[in-house]
């Protein structure tokens, strides 16, 4: 769980990078400060694990779409500006609803901007704020206002005046005292500098030796698929639609439960690297420049990079990495050819294209089943995608979505360049 959370926190940095152009490691520092306070006040080991997950995910509801709607495109320069958008609290809470936390974490993320004196977004006050929310709110604010990443030691004066000023306003005396004890430790100050933050988290987090089941993993990947789909109005159903269709194909091919769940997880996460791609490119209505197309292509590489450090997910990672590869070696990011592309990589690639064609894009409306199949058969004939899977999809989707006559092997020239996502 810890490994996965740390890997996925890198994905959330993409959102920050996309919006601000820089990444600050903010959520990991909030996780570390919160964990150290939680340990100091003797929260249970389960709560200590959960507070790391909650901290890493506390701002997951940020998306360029949300910010655009709220701020009408006003330029945002600092993370602190993003934090002022109240909706991110509700969005972040909603997105994590099915995450397999070990304790009751209701409203912790929703209330992560509440202040002890009741002057936060929702005016919840004192001990009515869940203890984990109190801790995260404090860690979040001190990290943003004092920037604990740099020169912690030189900031002693600034930190002291911040703490005096905020006692019983932002934070209770109880949590503040716990923070004072924790921060006197030299390693706390050095850990926050960043280079060894992952190691510091792993060193301090209680270990249960519990491995994630595929079902747990699916609950987590579903959370991330929501974050991905939130990025742009054009892709708001992309991961969800792909999950639906890959499940239908998995049943058709009589995949066992584990393999079907793995395909669903791959569908949830396959475009996670898109979080790093600016919406100005993803939503462009005119033809992409060479450079913009290169930027889009990077998403498959980023998707793989997020997950490849995780043991036990190698097959899912491979299918995700290959979802834009082509049988004749003209795909990306690695230009692999048919002998390197296994069945599930081919299946994910085919269904992904079908799903994308079924959705509206800035430059075209969604296509009918017949129109999608014309394009897919054409690609199969050009040795880009698997022709047997293409045929099967035609029949299976026609039956499942009650489309009257399945078409077979219709070839028509394609003049329009289309996006495969
Ligand atoms: Fe926040
Ligand atoms: Fe934050
Ligand atoms: Fe993709
Ligand atoms: Fe996709």
mmCIF file of C-alpha atoms and ligand atoms in Angstrom:
data_model
loop_
_atom_site.group_PDB
_atom_site.id
_atom_site.type_symbol
_atom_site.label_atom_id
_atom_site.label_comp_id
_atom_site.label_asym_id
_atom_site.label_seq_id
_atom_site.Cartn_x
_atom_site.Cartn_y
_atom_site.Cartn_z
ATOM 1 C CA UNK A 1 0.000 0.000 0.000
ATOM 2 C CA UNK A 2 2.767 2.429 0.964
ATOM 3 C CA UNK A 3 4.716 1.665 -2.212
ATOM 4 C CA UNK A 4 1.631 2.221 -4.297
ATOM 5 C CA UNK A 5 0.778 5.482 -2.574
ATOM 6 C CA UNK A 6 4.261 6.825 -3.077
ATOM 7 C CA UNK A 7 4.205 5.806 -6.732
ATOM 8 C CA UNK A 8 0.815 7.392 -7.273
ATOM 9 C CA UNK A 9 1.842 10.587 -5.498
ATOM 10 C CA UNK A 10 4.162 11.142 -8.458
ATOM 11 C CA UNK A 11 1.088 11.136 -10.663
ATOM 12 C CA UNK A 12 -0.540 13.869 -8.630
ATOM 13 C CA UNK A 13 2.595 15.933 -9.150
ATOM 14 C CA UNK A 14 1.776 15.835 -12.835
ATOM 15 C CA UNK A 15 -1.391 17.800 -12.132
ATOM 16 C CA UNK A 16 0.646 20.376 -10.257
ATOM 17 C CA UNK A 17 3.229 20.449 -13.006
ATOM 18 C CA UNK A 18 0.514 20.871 -15.630
ATOM 19 C CA UNK A 19 -1.137 23.769 -13.832
ATOM 20 C CA UNK A 20 1.871 25.500 -12.292
ATOM 21 C CA UNK A 21 4.737 24.315 -14.449
ATOM 22 C CA UNK A 22 6.633 23.113 -11.367
ATOM 23 C CA UNK A 23 6.269 20.364 -8.821
ATOM 24 C CA UNK A 24 6.868 21.005 -5.173
ATOM 25 C CA UNK A 25 6.557 17.639 -3.391
ATOM 26 C CA UNK A 26 3.888 19.347 -1.275
ATOM 27 C CA UNK A 27 1.676 16.300 -0.665
ATOM 28 C CA UNK A 28 4.592 14.100 0.366
ATOM 29 C CA UNK A 29 5.799 16.695 2.874
ATOM 30 C CA UNK A 30 2.257 17.004 4.249
ATOM 31 C CA UNK A 31 2.221 13.199 4.553
ATOM 32 C CA UNK A 32 5.512 13.163 6.420
ATOM 33 C CA UNK A 33 4.631 15.991 8.848
ATOM 34 C CA UNK A 34 1.197 14.474 9.491
ATOM 35 C CA UNK A 35 2.628 10.999 10.060
ATOM 36 C CA UNK A 36 5.192 12.280 12.563
ATOM 37 C CA UNK A 37 2.506 14.173 14.514
ATOM 38 C CA UNK A 38 0.174 11.144 14.398
ATOM 39 C CA UNK A 39 2.933 8.927 15.820
ATOM 40 C CA UNK A 40 3.714 11.523 18.503
ATOM 41 C CA UNK A 41 0.110 11.650 19.755
ATOM 42 C CA UNK A 42 -0.189 7.868 19.579
ATOM 43 C CA UNK A 43 -2.826 7.459 16.909
ATOM 44 C CA UNK A 44 -3.291 3.749 16.148
ATOM 45 C CA UNK A 45 -0.939 2.126 13.578
ATOM 46 C CA UNK A 46 -3.906 1.842 11.189
ATOM 47 C CA UNK A 47 -4.666 5.567 11.546
ATOM 48 C CA UNK A 48 -0.983 6.353 10.967
ATOM 49 C CA UNK A 49 -1.038 4.402 7.694
ATOM 50 C CA UNK A 50 -4.304 6.049 6.668
ATOM 51 C CA UNK A 51 -3.054 9.559 7.430
ATOM 52 C CA UNK A 52 -0.210 9.027 4.949
ATOM 53 C CA UNK A 53 -2.685 7.991 2.235
ATOM 54 C CA UNK A 54 -5.053 10.823 3.074
ATOM 55 C CA UNK A 55 -2.237 13.365 3.045
ATOM 56 C CA UNK A 56 -0.920 12.196 -0.299
ATOM 57 C CA UNK A 57 -4.428 12.368 -1.731
ATOM 58 C CA UNK A 58 -5.617 15.465 0.140
ATOM 59 C CA UNK A 59 -5.541 17.739 -2.919
ATOM 60 C CA UNK A 60 -6.490 15.119 -5.519
ATOM 61 C CA UNK A 61 -9.551 17.144 -6.572
ATOM 62 C CA UNK A 62 -7.495 19.789 -8.318
ATOM 63 C CA UNK A 63 -7.921 19.651 -12.035
ATOM 64 C CA UNK A 64 -7.383 22.139 -14.765
ATOM 65 C CA UNK A 65 -11.054 21.774 -15.692
ATOM 66 C CA UNK A 66 -12.195 22.717 -12.183
ATOM 67 C CA UNK A 67 -9.820 25.654 -12.007
ATOM 68 C CA UNK A 68 -10.849 26.903 -15.389
ATOM 69 C CA UNK A 69 -14.516 26.769 -14.420
ATOM 70 C CA UNK A 70 -13.922 28.538 -11.116
ATOM 71 C CA UNK A 71 -11.280 31.058 -12.029
ATOM 72 C CA UNK A 72 -12.258 31.532 -15.665
ATOM 73 C CA UNK A 73 -8.715 30.956 -16.777
ATOM 74 C CA UNK A 74 -7.089 33.549 -14.503
ATOM 75 C CA UNK A 75 -3.423 32.796 -14.313
ATOM 76 C CA UNK A 76 -2.437 30.765 -11.294
ATOM 77 C CA UNK A 77 1.131 31.029 -10.140
ATOM 78 C CA UNK A 78 1.366 29.361 -6.754
ATOM 79 C CA UNK A 79 0.068 26.263 -5.075
ATOM 80 C CA UNK A 80 -1.458 28.545 -2.419
ATOM 81 C CA UNK A 81 -3.762 30.018 -5.101
ATOM 82 C CA UNK A 82 -5.059 26.571 -5.959
ATOM 83 C CA UNK A 83 -5.795 25.829 -2.307
ATOM 84 C CA UNK A 84 -8.221 28.776 -2.222
ATOM 85 C CA UNK A 85 -10.586 26.986 -4.620
ATOM 86 C CA UNK A 86 -13.045 25.588 -2.082
ATOM 87 C CA UNK A 87 -14.495 22.941 -4.434
ATOM 88 C CA UNK A 88 -11.285 20.936 -4.346
ATOM 89 C CA UNK A 89 -12.199 19.779 -0.810
ATOM 90 C CA UNK A 90 -15.521 18.242 -1.845
ATOM 91 C CA UNK A 91 -14.081 16.860 -5.074
ATOM 92 C CA UNK A 92 -11.130 15.319 -3.284
ATOM 93 C CA UNK A 93 -13.410 13.716 -0.644
ATOM 94 C CA UNK A 94 -15.784 12.377 -3.300
ATOM 95 C CA UNK A 95 -12.980 10.877 -5.403
ATOM 96 C CA UNK A 96 -11.543 8.779 -2.552
ATOM 97 C CA UNK A 97 -14.864 7.350 -1.335
ATOM 98 C CA UNK A 98 -13.996 3.771 -2.271
ATOM 99 C CA UNK A 99 -10.322 3.829 -1.362
ATOM 100 C CA UNK A 100 -9.540 0.864 0.941
ATOM 101 C CA UNK A 101 -8.607 2.827 4.061
ATOM 102 C CA UNK A 102 -8.349 0.832 7.291
ATOM 103 C CA UNK A 103 -10.159 3.258 9.607
ATOM 104 C CA UNK A 104 -13.130 5.620 9.438
ATOM 105 C CA UNK A 105 -11.841 8.527 7.384
ATOM 106 C CA UNK A 106 -15.146 10.216 6.594
ATOM 107 C CA UNK A 107 -14.783 13.993 6.092
ATOM 108 C CA UNK A 108 -11.042 13.995 6.780
ATOM 109 C CA UNK A 109 -10.225 15.211 3.282
ATOM 110 C CA UNK A 110 -13.355 17.334 3.018
ATOM 111 C CA UNK A 111 -12.313 19.222 6.155
ATOM 112 C CA UNK A 112 -8.598 19.521 5.417
ATOM 113 C CA UNK A 113 -8.928 23.324 5.214
ATOM 114 C CA UNK A 114 -10.914 23.712 8.437
ATOM 115 C CA UNK A 115 -9.358 25.812 11.158
ATOM 116 C CA UNK A 116 -9.623 25.077 14.863
ATOM 117 C CA UNK A 117 -11.396 28.416 15.493
ATOM 118 C CA UNK A 118 -14.123 27.611 12.924
ATOM 119 C CA UNK A 119 -12.994 30.044 10.234
ATOM 120 C CA UNK A 120 -12.362 27.420 7.522
ATOM 121 C CA UNK A 121 -14.378 26.745 4.341
ATOM 122 C CA UNK A 122 -17.143 24.825 6.146
ATOM 123 C CA UNK A 123 -17.013 26.647 9.543
ATOM 124 C CA UNK A 124 -16.515 23.391 11.461
ATOM 125 C CA UNK A 125 -14.881 24.116 14.794
ATOM 126 C CA UNK A 126 -12.575 22.608 17.433
ATOM 127 C CA UNK A 127 -12.893 18.923 18.198
ATOM 128 C CA UNK A 128 -15.805 18.576 15.740
ATOM 129 C CA UNK A 129 -13.100 18.470 13.073
ATOM 130 C CA UNK A 130 -11.834 14.859 12.779
ATOM 131 C CA UNK A 131 -8.411 14.585 14.402
ATOM 132 C CA UNK A 132 -6.742 13.475 11.169
ATOM 133 C CA UNK A 133 -8.235 16.500 9.371
ATOM 134 C CA UNK A 134 -6.895 18.783 12.119
ATOM 135 C CA UNK A 135 -3.410 17.362 11.634
ATOM 136 C CA UNK A 136 -3.504 17.545 7.818
ATOM 137 C CA UNK A 137 -4.903 21.093 7.885
ATOM 138 C CA UNK A 138 -2.020 22.176 10.080
ATOM 139 C CA UNK A 139 0.651 20.318 8.057
ATOM 140 C CA UNK A 140 -0.809 21.663 4.810
ATOM 141 C CA UNK A 141 -0.812 25.276 5.999
ATOM 142 C CA UNK A 142 2.599 25.302 7.606
ATOM 143 C CA UNK A 143 4.139 23.708 4.525
ATOM 144 C CA UNK A 144 2.542 26.259 2.199
ATOM 145 C CA UNK A 145 3.169 29.337 4.314
ATOM 146 C CA UNK A 146 6.610 28.607 5.664
ATOM 147 C CA UNK A 147 7.947 26.450 2.799
ATOM 148 C CA UNK A 148 9.634 23.817 4.942
ATOM 149 C CA UNK A 149 11.392 22.395 1.923
ATOM 150 C CA UNK A 150 14.170 24.916 1.973
ATOM 151 C CA UNK A 151 16.477 26.036 4.712
ATOM 152 C CA UNK A 152 14.442 24.706 7.570
ATOM 153 C CA UNK A 153 17.078 25.708 10.083
ATOM 154 C CA UNK A 154 17.292 29.333 8.939
ATOM 155 C CA UNK A 155 13.532 29.565 9.198
ATOM 156 C CA UNK A 156 13.423 28.999 12.946
ATOM 157 C CA UNK A 157 12.203 32.518 13.671
ATOM 158 C CA UNK A 158 9.516 32.428 11.005
ATOM 159 C CA UNK A 159 8.263 29.052 12.243
ATOM 160 C CA UNK A 160 8.141 30.253 15.867
ATOM 161 C CA UNK A 161 6.141 33.350 15.066
ATOM 162 C CA UNK A 162 3.813 31.293 12.827
ATOM 163 C CA UNK A 163 3.166 28.836 15.665
ATOM 164 C CA UNK A 164 2.567 31.545 18.280
ATOM 165 C CA UNK A 165 0.216 33.330 15.964
ATOM 166 C CA UNK A 166 -1.771 30.191 15.012
ATOM 167 C CA UNK A 167 -2.234 28.614 18.459
ATOM 168 C CA UNK A 168 -5.945 27.785 18.898
ATOM 169 C CA UNK A 169 -6.704 29.593 15.637
ATOM 170 C CA UNK A 170 -5.464 27.225 12.946
ATOM 171 C CA UNK A 171 -4.554 24.406 15.279
ATOM 172 C CA UNK A 172 -5.209 23.135 18.814
ATOM 173 C CA UNK A 173 -2.538 23.519 21.470
ATOM 174 C CA UNK A 174 -2.406 19.722 21.713
ATOM 175 C CA UNK A 175 -1.358 19.215 18.084
ATOM 176 C CA UNK A 176 0.889 22.242 18.171
ATOM 177 C CA UNK A 177 2.797 20.845 21.162
ATOM 178 C CA UNK A 178 3.141 17.497 19.395
ATOM 179 C CA UNK A 179 4.617 19.306 16.380
ATOM 180 C CA UNK A 180 7.049 21.177 18.657
ATOM 181 C CA UNK A 181 8.312 17.857 20.047
ATOM 182 C CA UNK A 182 8.633 16.314 16.612
ATOM 183 C CA UNK A 183 10.423 19.224 14.997
ATOM 184 C CA UNK A 184 13.179 19.431 17.585
ATOM 185 C CA UNK A 185 14.549 16.283 15.980
ATOM 186 C CA UNK A 186 17.411 16.927 13.521
ATOM 187 C CA UNK A 187 16.350 14.138 11.193
ATOM 188 C CA UNK A 188 12.843 15.681 10.921
ATOM 189 C CA UNK A 189 14.368 18.900 9.647
ATOM 190 C CA UNK A 190 16.664 17.125 7.190
ATOM 191 C CA UNK A 191 13.990 14.697 5.967
ATOM 192 C CA UNK A 192 11.809 17.642 4.955
ATOM 193 C CA UNK A 193 14.463 18.942 2.585
ATOM 194 C CA UNK A 194 13.201 16.337 0.178
ATOM 195 C CA UNK A 195 15.979 14.136 -1.163
ATOM 196 C CA UNK A 196 15.141 11.267 1.178
ATOM 197 C CA UNK A 197 11.489 11.962 1.818
ATOM 198 C CA UNK A 198 10.288 8.630 0.376
ATOM 199 C CA UNK A 199 12.765 6.753 2.536
ATOM 200 C CA UNK A 200 11.781 8.777 5.606
ATOM 201 C CA UNK A 201 8.114 7.936 5.055
ATOM 202 C CA UNK A 202 8.826 4.242 4.565
ATOM 203 C CA UNK A 203 11.055 4.187 7.643
ATOM 204 C CA UNK A 204 8.408 5.655 9.927
ATOM 205 C CA UNK A 205 5.152 4.221 8.628
ATOM 206 C CA UNK A 206 3.834 1.250 10.632
ATOM 207 C CA UNK A 207 4.282 -1.989 8.686
ATOM 208 C CA UNK A 208 1.545 -4.609 8.588
ATOM 209 C CA UNK A 209 3.083 -6.947 6.036
ATOM 210 C CA UNK A 210 -0.331 -6.952 4.408
ATOM 211 C CA UNK A 211 -0.322 -7.255 0.657
ATOM 212 C CA UNK A 212 -2.998 -5.631 -1.405
ATOM 213 C CA UNK A 213 -5.546 -7.946 -2.967
ATOM 214 C CA UNK A 214 -6.518 -7.340 -6.601
ATOM 215 C CA UNK A 215 -9.888 -6.150 -5.281
ATOM 216 C CA UNK A 216 -8.159 -3.514 -3.086
ATOM 217 C CA UNK A 217 -5.989 -2.521 -5.990
ATOM 218 C CA UNK A 218 -9.082 -2.044 -8.158
ATOM 219 C CA UNK A 219 -10.630 0.250 -5.520
ATOM 220 C CA UNK A 220 -7.468 2.338 -5.694
ATOM 221 C CA UNK A 221 -7.185 2.353 -9.480
ATOM 222 C CA UNK A 222 -10.825 3.433 -9.696
ATOM 223 C CA UNK A 223 -9.996 6.483 -7.574
ATOM 224 C CA UNK A 224 -7.241 7.381 -10.001
ATOM 225 C CA UNK A 225 -9.408 6.781 -13.055
ATOM 226 C CA UNK A 226 -11.806 9.410 -11.686
ATOM 227 C CA UNK A 227 -8.952 11.879 -11.298
ATOM 228 C CA UNK A 228 -7.838 11.159 -14.869
ATOM 229 C CA UNK A 229 -11.340 11.499 -16.307
ATOM 230 C CA UNK A 230 -11.814 14.809 -14.454
ATOM 231 C CA UNK A 231 -8.967 16.374 -16.380
ATOM 232 C CA UNK A 232 -10.905 17.372 -19.473
ATOM 233 C CA UNK A 233 -14.569 17.466 -20.436
ATOM 234 C CA UNK A 234 -13.732 15.544 -23.614
ATOM 235 C CA UNK A 235 -12.289 12.576 -21.762
ATOM 236 C CA UNK A 236 -14.671 12.643 -18.807
ATOM 237 C CA UNK A 237 -15.968 9.147 -19.631
ATOM 238 C CA UNK A 238 -12.871 7.671 -21.268
ATOM 239 C CA UNK A 239 -11.549 5.393 -18.498
ATOM 240 C CA UNK A 240 -15.059 4.453 -17.346
ATOM 241 C CA UNK A 241 -16.124 3.587 -20.904
ATOM 242 C CA UNK A 242 -12.960 1.595 -21.488
ATOM 243 C CA UNK A 243 -13.534 -0.377 -18.275
ATOM 244 C CA UNK A 244 -17.051 -1.261 -19.415
ATOM 245 C CA UNK A 245 -15.864 -2.453 -22.829
ATOM 246 C CA UNK A 246 -12.742 -4.280 -21.681
ATOM 247 C CA UNK A 247 -14.919 -6.189 -19.159
ATOM 248 C CA UNK A 248 -17.249 -7.273 -21.959
ATOM 249 C CA UNK A 249 -14.300 -8.492 -24.041
ATOM 250 C CA UNK A 250 -12.710 -10.226 -21.035
ATOM 251 C CA UNK A 251 -15.956 -12.157 -20.521
ATOM 252 C CA UNK A 252 -16.103 -13.013 -24.204
ATOM 253 C CA UNK A 253 -12.569 -14.434 -24.071
ATOM 254 C CA UNK A 254 -13.472 -16.320 -20.843
ATOM 255 C CA UNK A 255 -10.694 -14.674 -18.824
ATOM 256 C CA UNK A 256 -10.658 -15.804 -15.184
ATOM 257 C CA UNK A 257 -11.589 -13.299 -12.475
ATOM 258 C CA UNK A 258 -8.014 -12.277 -11.663
ATOM 259 C CA UNK A 259 -7.051 -11.600 -15.266
ATOM 260 C CA UNK A 260 -10.303 -9.706 -15.883
ATOM 261 C CA UNK A 261 -9.662 -7.537 -12.803
ATOM 262 C CA UNK A 262 -6.110 -6.861 -14.004
ATOM 263 C CA UNK A 263 -7.429 -5.760 -17.404
ATOM 264 C CA UNK A 264 -9.899 -3.460 -15.651
ATOM 265 C CA UNK A 265 -7.084 -1.974 -13.528
ATOM 266 C CA UNK A 266 -5.060 -1.436 -16.705
ATOM 267 C CA UNK A 267 -8.065 0.314 -18.286
ATOM 268 C CA UNK A 268 -8.424 2.548 -15.198
ATOM 269 C CA UNK A 269 -4.780 3.597 -15.287
ATOM 270 C CA UNK A 270 -3.714 3.396 -18.939
ATOM 271 C CA UNK A 271 -3.943 7.160 -19.567
ATOM 272 C CA UNK A 272 -2.698 8.292 -16.158
ATOM 273 C CA UNK A 273 0.273 9.956 -17.872
ATOM 274 C CA UNK A 274 -2.182 12.350 -19.527
ATOM 275 C CA UNK A 275 -2.305 14.212 -16.240
ATOM 276 C CA UNK A 276 1.056 15.591 -17.305
ATOM 277 C CA UNK A 277 -0.191 16.835 -20.687
ATOM 278 C CA UNK A 278 -1.594 20.397 -20.836
ATOM 279 C CA UNK A 279 -5.282 20.711 -21.710
ATOM 280 C CA UNK A 280 -4.343 23.362 -24.263
ATOM 281 C CA UNK A 281 -2.922 20.483 -26.323
ATOM 282 C CA UNK A 282 -5.482 17.805 -25.407
ATOM 283 C CA UNK A 283 -8.385 20.089 -26.281
ATOM 284 C CA UNK A 284 -6.935 21.745 -29.347
ATOM 285 C CA UNK A 285 -9.451 21.930 -32.178
ATOM 286 C CA UNK A 286 -7.001 22.522 -35.008
ATOM 287 C CA UNK A 287 -4.330 20.168 -36.302
ATOM 288 C CA UNK A 288 -1.563 19.396 -33.803
ATOM 289 C CA UNK A 289 1.949 20.570 -34.577
ATOM 290 C CA UNK A 290 4.730 17.995 -34.648
ATOM 291 C CA UNK A 291 5.926 19.218 -31.259
ATOM 292 C CA UNK A 292 2.446 19.009 -29.701
ATOM 293 C CA UNK A 293 2.011 15.481 -31.017
ATOM 294 C CA UNK A 294 5.349 14.542 -29.450
ATOM 295 C CA UNK A 295 4.088 15.959 -26.120
ATOM 296 C CA UNK A 296 0.919 13.853 -26.318
ATOM 297 C CA UNK A 297 2.926 10.758 -27.137
ATOM 298 C CA UNK A 298 4.812 11.159 -23.856
ATOM 299 C CA UNK A 299 1.694 10.152 -21.872
ATOM 300 C CA UNK A 300 2.221 6.429 -22.512
ATOM 301 C CA UNK A 301 5.765 6.751 -21.191
ATOM 302 C CA UNK A 302 4.587 8.630 -18.063
ATOM 303 C CA UNK A 303 1.824 6.089 -17.437
ATOM 304 C CA UNK A 304 4.410 3.336 -17.354
ATOM 305 C CA UNK A 305 6.910 5.318 -15.268
ATOM 306 C CA UNK A 306 4.372 5.793 -12.484
ATOM 307 C CA UNK A 307 3.801 2.118 -11.917
ATOM 308 C CA UNK A 308 6.923 0.294 -12.945
ATOM 309 C CA UNK A 309 8.583 0.377 -9.534
ATOM 310 C CA UNK A 310 5.768 -1.729 -8.081
ATOM 311 C CA UNK A 311 6.419 -5.408 -7.625
ATOM 312 C CA UNK A 312 3.666 -7.747 -8.743
ATOM 313 C CA UNK A 313 2.106 -5.351 -11.266
ATOM 314 C CA UNK A 314 4.506 -6.100 -14.114
ATOM 315 C CA UNK A 315 1.895 -7.523 -16.498
ATOM 316 C CA UNK A 316 -0.549 -4.645 -15.982
ATOM 317 C CA UNK A 317 2.319 -2.222 -16.453
ATOM 318 C CA UNK A 318 3.311 -3.889 -19.720
ATOM 319 C CA UNK A 319 -0.221 -3.686 -21.205
ATOM 320 C CA UNK A 320 -0.452 -0.022 -20.160
ATOM 321 C CA UNK A 321 2.960 0.819 -21.606
ATOM 322 C CA UNK A 322 1.974 -0.807 -24.924
ATOM 323 C CA UNK A 323 -1.453 0.714 -25.432
ATOM 324 C CA UNK A 324 -0.247 2.913 -28.311
ATOM 325 C CA UNK A 325 2.184 0.434 -29.862
ATOM 326 C CA UNK A 326 1.347 -0.873 -33.349
ATOM 327 C CA UNK A 327 1.864 -4.379 -34.731
ATOM 328 C CA UNK A 328 4.042 -3.061 -37.587
ATOM 329 C CA UNK A 329 6.341 -1.194 -35.194
ATOM 330 C CA UNK A 330 5.092 2.330 -35.950
ATOM 331 C CA UNK A 331 3.545 2.983 -32.537
ATOM 332 C CA UNK A 332 4.911 4.690 -29.450
ATOM 333 C CA UNK A 333 6.663 5.083 -27.054
ATOM 334 C CA UNK A 334 8.958 2.168 -27.965
ATOM 335 C CA UNK A 335 8.061 1.232 -31.547
ATOM 336 C CA UNK A 336 7.581 -2.427 -30.537
ATOM 337 C CA UNK A 337 6.428 -4.836 -33.213
ATOM 338 C CA UNK A 338 3.971 -7.755 -33.182
ATOM 339 C CA UNK A 339 6.309 -10.354 -31.659
ATOM 340 C CA UNK A 340 6.679 -8.147 -28.546
ATOM 341 C CA UNK A 341 2.966 -7.358 -28.176
ATOM 342 C CA UNK A 342 1.044 -9.989 -26.243
ATOM 343 C CA UNK A 343 -2.693 -10.610 -26.457
ATOM 344 C CA UNK A 344 -3.758 -8.328 -23.612
ATOM 345 C CA UNK A 345 -1.570 -5.467 -24.888
ATOM 346 C CA UNK A 346 -3.305 -5.822 -28.274
ATOM 347 C CA UNK A 347 -6.737 -6.068 -26.681
ATOM 348 C CA UNK A 348 -6.260 -2.921 -24.588
ATOM 349 C CA UNK A 349 -4.978 -1.042 -27.651
ATOM 350 C CA UNK A 350 -7.966 -2.055 -29.829
ATOM 351 C CA UNK A 351 -10.651 -1.318 -27.232
ATOM 352 C CA UNK A 352 -8.967 1.989 -26.344
ATOM 353 C CA UNK A 353 -9.233 3.206 -29.943
ATOM 354 C CA UNK A 354 -12.856 2.060 -30.185
ATOM 355 C CA UNK A 355 -13.716 3.847 -26.911
ATOM 356 C CA UNK A 356 -11.988 7.075 -28.013
ATOM 357 C CA UNK A 357 -13.886 7.048 -31.314
ATOM 358 C CA UNK A 358 -17.165 6.677 -29.410
ATOM 359 C CA UNK A 359 -16.488 9.933 -27.543
ATOM 360 C CA UNK A 360 -16.790 13.556 -28.629
ATOM 361 C CA UNK A 361 -13.501 15.228 -29.406
ATOM 362 C CA UNK A 362 -12.796 18.952 -29.915
ATOM 363 C CA UNK A 363 -12.552 18.380 -33.684
ATOM 364 C CA UNK A 364 -15.389 15.825 -34.223
ATOM 365 C CA UNK A 365 -18.563 14.355 -32.719
ATOM 366 C CA UNK A 366 -18.705 10.802 -31.364
ATOM 367 C CA UNK A 367 -18.885 8.087 -34.025
ATOM 368 C CA UNK A 368 -21.425 5.299 -34.438
ATOM 369 C CA UNK A 369 -20.416 1.652 -34.026
ATOM 370 C CA UNK A 370 -20.314 1.275 -37.823
ATOM 371 C CA UNK A 371 -18.104 4.339 -38.271
ATOM 372 C CA UNK A 372 -15.738 3.125 -35.529
ATOM 373 C CA UNK A 373 -15.488 -0.282 -37.162
ATOM 374 C CA UNK A 374 -14.661 1.216 -40.566
ATOM 375 C CA UNK A 375 -11.651 2.900 -39.001
ATOM 376 C CA UNK A 376 -10.640 -0.143 -36.949
ATOM 377 C CA UNK A 377 -10.847 -2.543 -39.906
ATOM 378 C CA UNK A 378 -8.791 -0.130 -41.926
ATOM 379 C CA UNK A 379 -6.151 -0.091 -39.191
ATOM 380 C CA UNK A 380 -6.234 -3.901 -38.958
ATOM 381 C CA UNK A 381 -5.688 -4.138 -42.710
ATOM 382 C CA UNK A 382 -2.705 -1.817 -42.386
ATOM 383 C CA UNK A 383 -1.219 -4.192 -39.756
ATOM 384 C CA UNK A 384 -1.554 -1.598 -37.035
ATOM 385 C CA UNK A 385 -3.912 -3.520 -34.751
ATOM 386 C CA UNK A 386 -4.978 -7.144 -34.305
ATOM 387 C CA UNK A 387 -7.508 -8.201 -36.944
ATOM 388 C CA UNK A 388 -9.000 -11.120 -34.981
ATOM 389 C CA UNK A 389 -9.688 -8.884 -31.975
ATOM 390 C CA UNK A 390 -11.124 -6.238 -34.326
ATOM 391 C CA UNK A 391 -13.540 -8.794 -35.789
ATOM 392 C CA UNK A 392 -14.501 -10.073 -32.355
ATOM 393 C CA UNK A 393 -15.130 -6.534 -31.075
ATOM 394 C CA UNK A 394 -17.406 -5.838 -34.016
ATOM 395 C CA UNK A 395 -19.600 -8.819 -33.228
ATOM 396 C CA UNK A 396 -19.466 -8.647 -29.429
ATOM 397 C CA UNK A 397 -20.161 -4.888 -29.158
ATOM 398 C CA UNK A 398 -22.893 -5.090 -31.791
ATOM 399 C CA UNK A 399 -24.633 -7.745 -29.687
ATOM 400 C CA UNK A 400 -23.976 -6.058 -26.320
ATOM 401 C CA UNK A 401 -25.018 -2.595 -27.413
ATOM 402 C CA UNK A 402 -27.883 -3.958 -29.517
ATOM 403 C CA UNK A 403 -26.627 -2.675 -32.845
ATOM 404 C CA UNK A 404 -28.529 -4.401 -35.636
ATOM 405 C CA UNK A 405 -26.080 -5.618 -38.302
ATOM 406 C CA UNK A 406 -22.434 -6.153 -37.533
ATOM 407 C CA UNK A 407 -20.256 -5.102 -40.458
ATOM 408 C CA UNK A 408 -17.279 -7.065 -41.603
ATOM 409 C CA UNK A 409 -13.972 -5.999 -43.064
ATOM 410 C CA UNK A 410 -15.134 -2.818 -44.724
ATOM 411 C CA UNK A 411 -12.182 -0.939 -46.065
ATOM 412 C CA UNK A 412 -12.462 2.726 -46.773
ATOM 413 C CA UNK A 413 -9.724 5.280 -47.210
ATOM 414 C CA UNK A 414 -9.190 7.501 -44.192
ATOM 415 C CA UNK A 415 -8.392 11.081 -44.963
ATOM 416 C CA UNK A 416 -8.775 12.576 -41.508
ATOM 417 C CA UNK A 417 -6.090 12.159 -38.953
ATOM 418 C CA UNK A 418 -7.705 11.162 -35.662
ATOM 419 C CA UNK A 419 -6.562 10.899 -32.119
ATOM 420 C CA UNK A 420 -6.439 7.418 -30.683
ATOM 421 C CA UNK A 421 -7.371 8.599 -27.209
HETATM 422 FE FE1 LIG B 1 -6.064 21.675 -0.125
HETATM 423 FE FE1 LIG B 2 -2.532 21.097 0.104
HETATM 424 FE FE1 LIG B 3 -3.449 6.739 -24.321
HETATM 425 FE FE1 LIG B 4 -6.931 5.973 -23.829
#
